[in-house]
């Protein structure tokens, strides 16, 4: 490793753990952690965001769709771009390309994705079947970019190979600057509970920062994660769906302040529509953007009076204006009681 390496400035990444406050991360989530949602979560208190995973093969092939995933605004920083793949040389090329073309604050490697199509080609958690490959990928990526390289992993491929500390030590020795653990195996998928005790064991074993992830659904859960694991950062995925304000709630809990309640329905709808408008502006094709926004509509309207009937209608909308009309009508008829 040359001297130059030590003098490379990485202020965005370095700032993450410099603050006295434990940083809150928006998790990488395919189809969800896109730029408009990342910006919204930053506004509500996410300290760091990570892109959805992008294929190293796709990047190197110059796939337009893959490159579309990578656009971000400066106000999202610090931001990590996450890549996945099973070939160290291709991962290295992809990292170099991401660094040069997009200059994120760090590059995150995905060893967690359990999706069959990815695992079959040894990508994502598929790599966990061959820890030498994990090391080779990390070393190749670290050697190809001056950006900090981080890793997100599960606890193993299956119960037999479950070894979060062994995996974490190899990740650290290979040059990663931070590791996020989702303490389930690939075989677990999303079943059972995330074993937070494995996060604690990793914190005790490593000297790089460990970010805890898995099953945080409320602000109080975030405080419990910090207290029981001693993790250096907290990452949330499903708990953010239709609820970007969970970051504000988590921050309050961590600071020992009263946790603010969920916003009332009119405020929720305002947030939803702002998110939708940004998504329409960001996505190139408005028809596709509306269809892709449907999942968010489902989440923002969960648990509200008359929600089920509203969702049935929302899932058929074709434009942003239809969305606005339906939500305004619902407020009048079900929420504020001013309708007919
Ligand atoms: C819809 C969805 C998409 C996801 N996509 C990714 C991804 O692209 N990269 C990744 O590392 N993890 C991905 N994950 C996993 C999450 O980042 C996180 O590790 C997992 O959901 C556990 O955290 P949670 O309990 O807070 O949801 C995804 C999860 C969900 C639900």
XYZ file of C-alpha atoms and ligand atoms in Angstrom, residues 26-33 50-54 82 84 108-114 152-154 180-184 190 194 213-217 235-241 295 299, ligand 1:
77
model
C -31.140 4.507 5.800
C -30.549 0.948 4.579
C -29.908 0.093 0.968
C -33.196 -1.239 -0.397
C -33.798 -2.191 -4.009
C -36.736 -0.261 -5.452
C -37.110 1.844 -2.280
C -33.919 3.656 -1.245
C -26.914 4.065 1.021
C -28.091 3.472 -2.534
C -29.962 0.342 -3.511
C -27.561 -2.331 -4.722
C -26.274 -2.054 -8.266
C -23.626 -0.285 -2.912
C -22.725 -6.513 -5.778
C -20.429 -0.516 0.113
C -20.185 -4.168 -0.911
C -23.283 -6.307 -0.607
C -22.834 -9.780 0.919
C -26.383 -9.923 2.192
C -28.817 -10.142 -0.699
C -30.743 -13.422 -0.432
C -22.907 -5.143 4.527
C -23.325 -8.789 5.381
C -25.553 -11.413 6.877
C -23.026 -3.551 8.786
C -24.457 -6.788 10.138
C -27.990 -8.004 9.487
C -27.816 -10.934 11.885
C -29.768 -13.492 9.906
C -36.497 -12.513 6.783
C -32.559 -10.784 13.983
C -29.339 -3.671 11.453
C -32.471 -5.773 11.730
C -35.993 -5.498 13.115
C -36.001 -1.867 14.237
C -39.610 -0.760 13.860
C -29.419 1.058 10.115
C -33.122 0.809 9.326
C -34.944 -0.631 6.314
C -38.531 -1.900 6.642
C -39.290 0.396 9.574
C -38.867 3.369 7.236
C -41.557 2.269 4.794
C -45.936 0.465 -2.866
C -47.420 2.075 3.246
C -37.527 -4.393 -0.255
C -36.150 -4.589 0.283
C -35.050 -4.381 -0.538
C -33.743 -4.577 -0.043
N -32.678 -4.325 -0.853
C -31.413 -4.406 -0.341
C -30.280 -4.009 -1.109
O -30.388 -3.559 -2.267
N -29.052 -4.123 -0.520
C -28.888 -4.602 0.771
O -27.763 -4.687 1.254
N -29.949 -4.966 1.508
C -31.189 -4.861 0.992
N -32.269 -5.160 1.794
C -32.037 -5.585 3.192
C -32.107 -4.382 4.145
O -31.109 -3.431 3.848
C -31.962 -4.824 5.611
O -30.718 -5.451 5.781
C -33.040 -5.818 6.051
O -34.317 -5.437 5.536
C -33.120 -5.897 7.587
O -33.383 -4.635 8.150
P -34.871 -4.198 8.670
O -35.279 -5.230 9.667
O -34.685 -2.825 9.235
O -35.781 -4.243 7.479
C -33.560 -4.992 1.305
C -34.672 -5.181 2.123
C -35.953 -4.978 1.648
C -37.126 -5.171 2.563
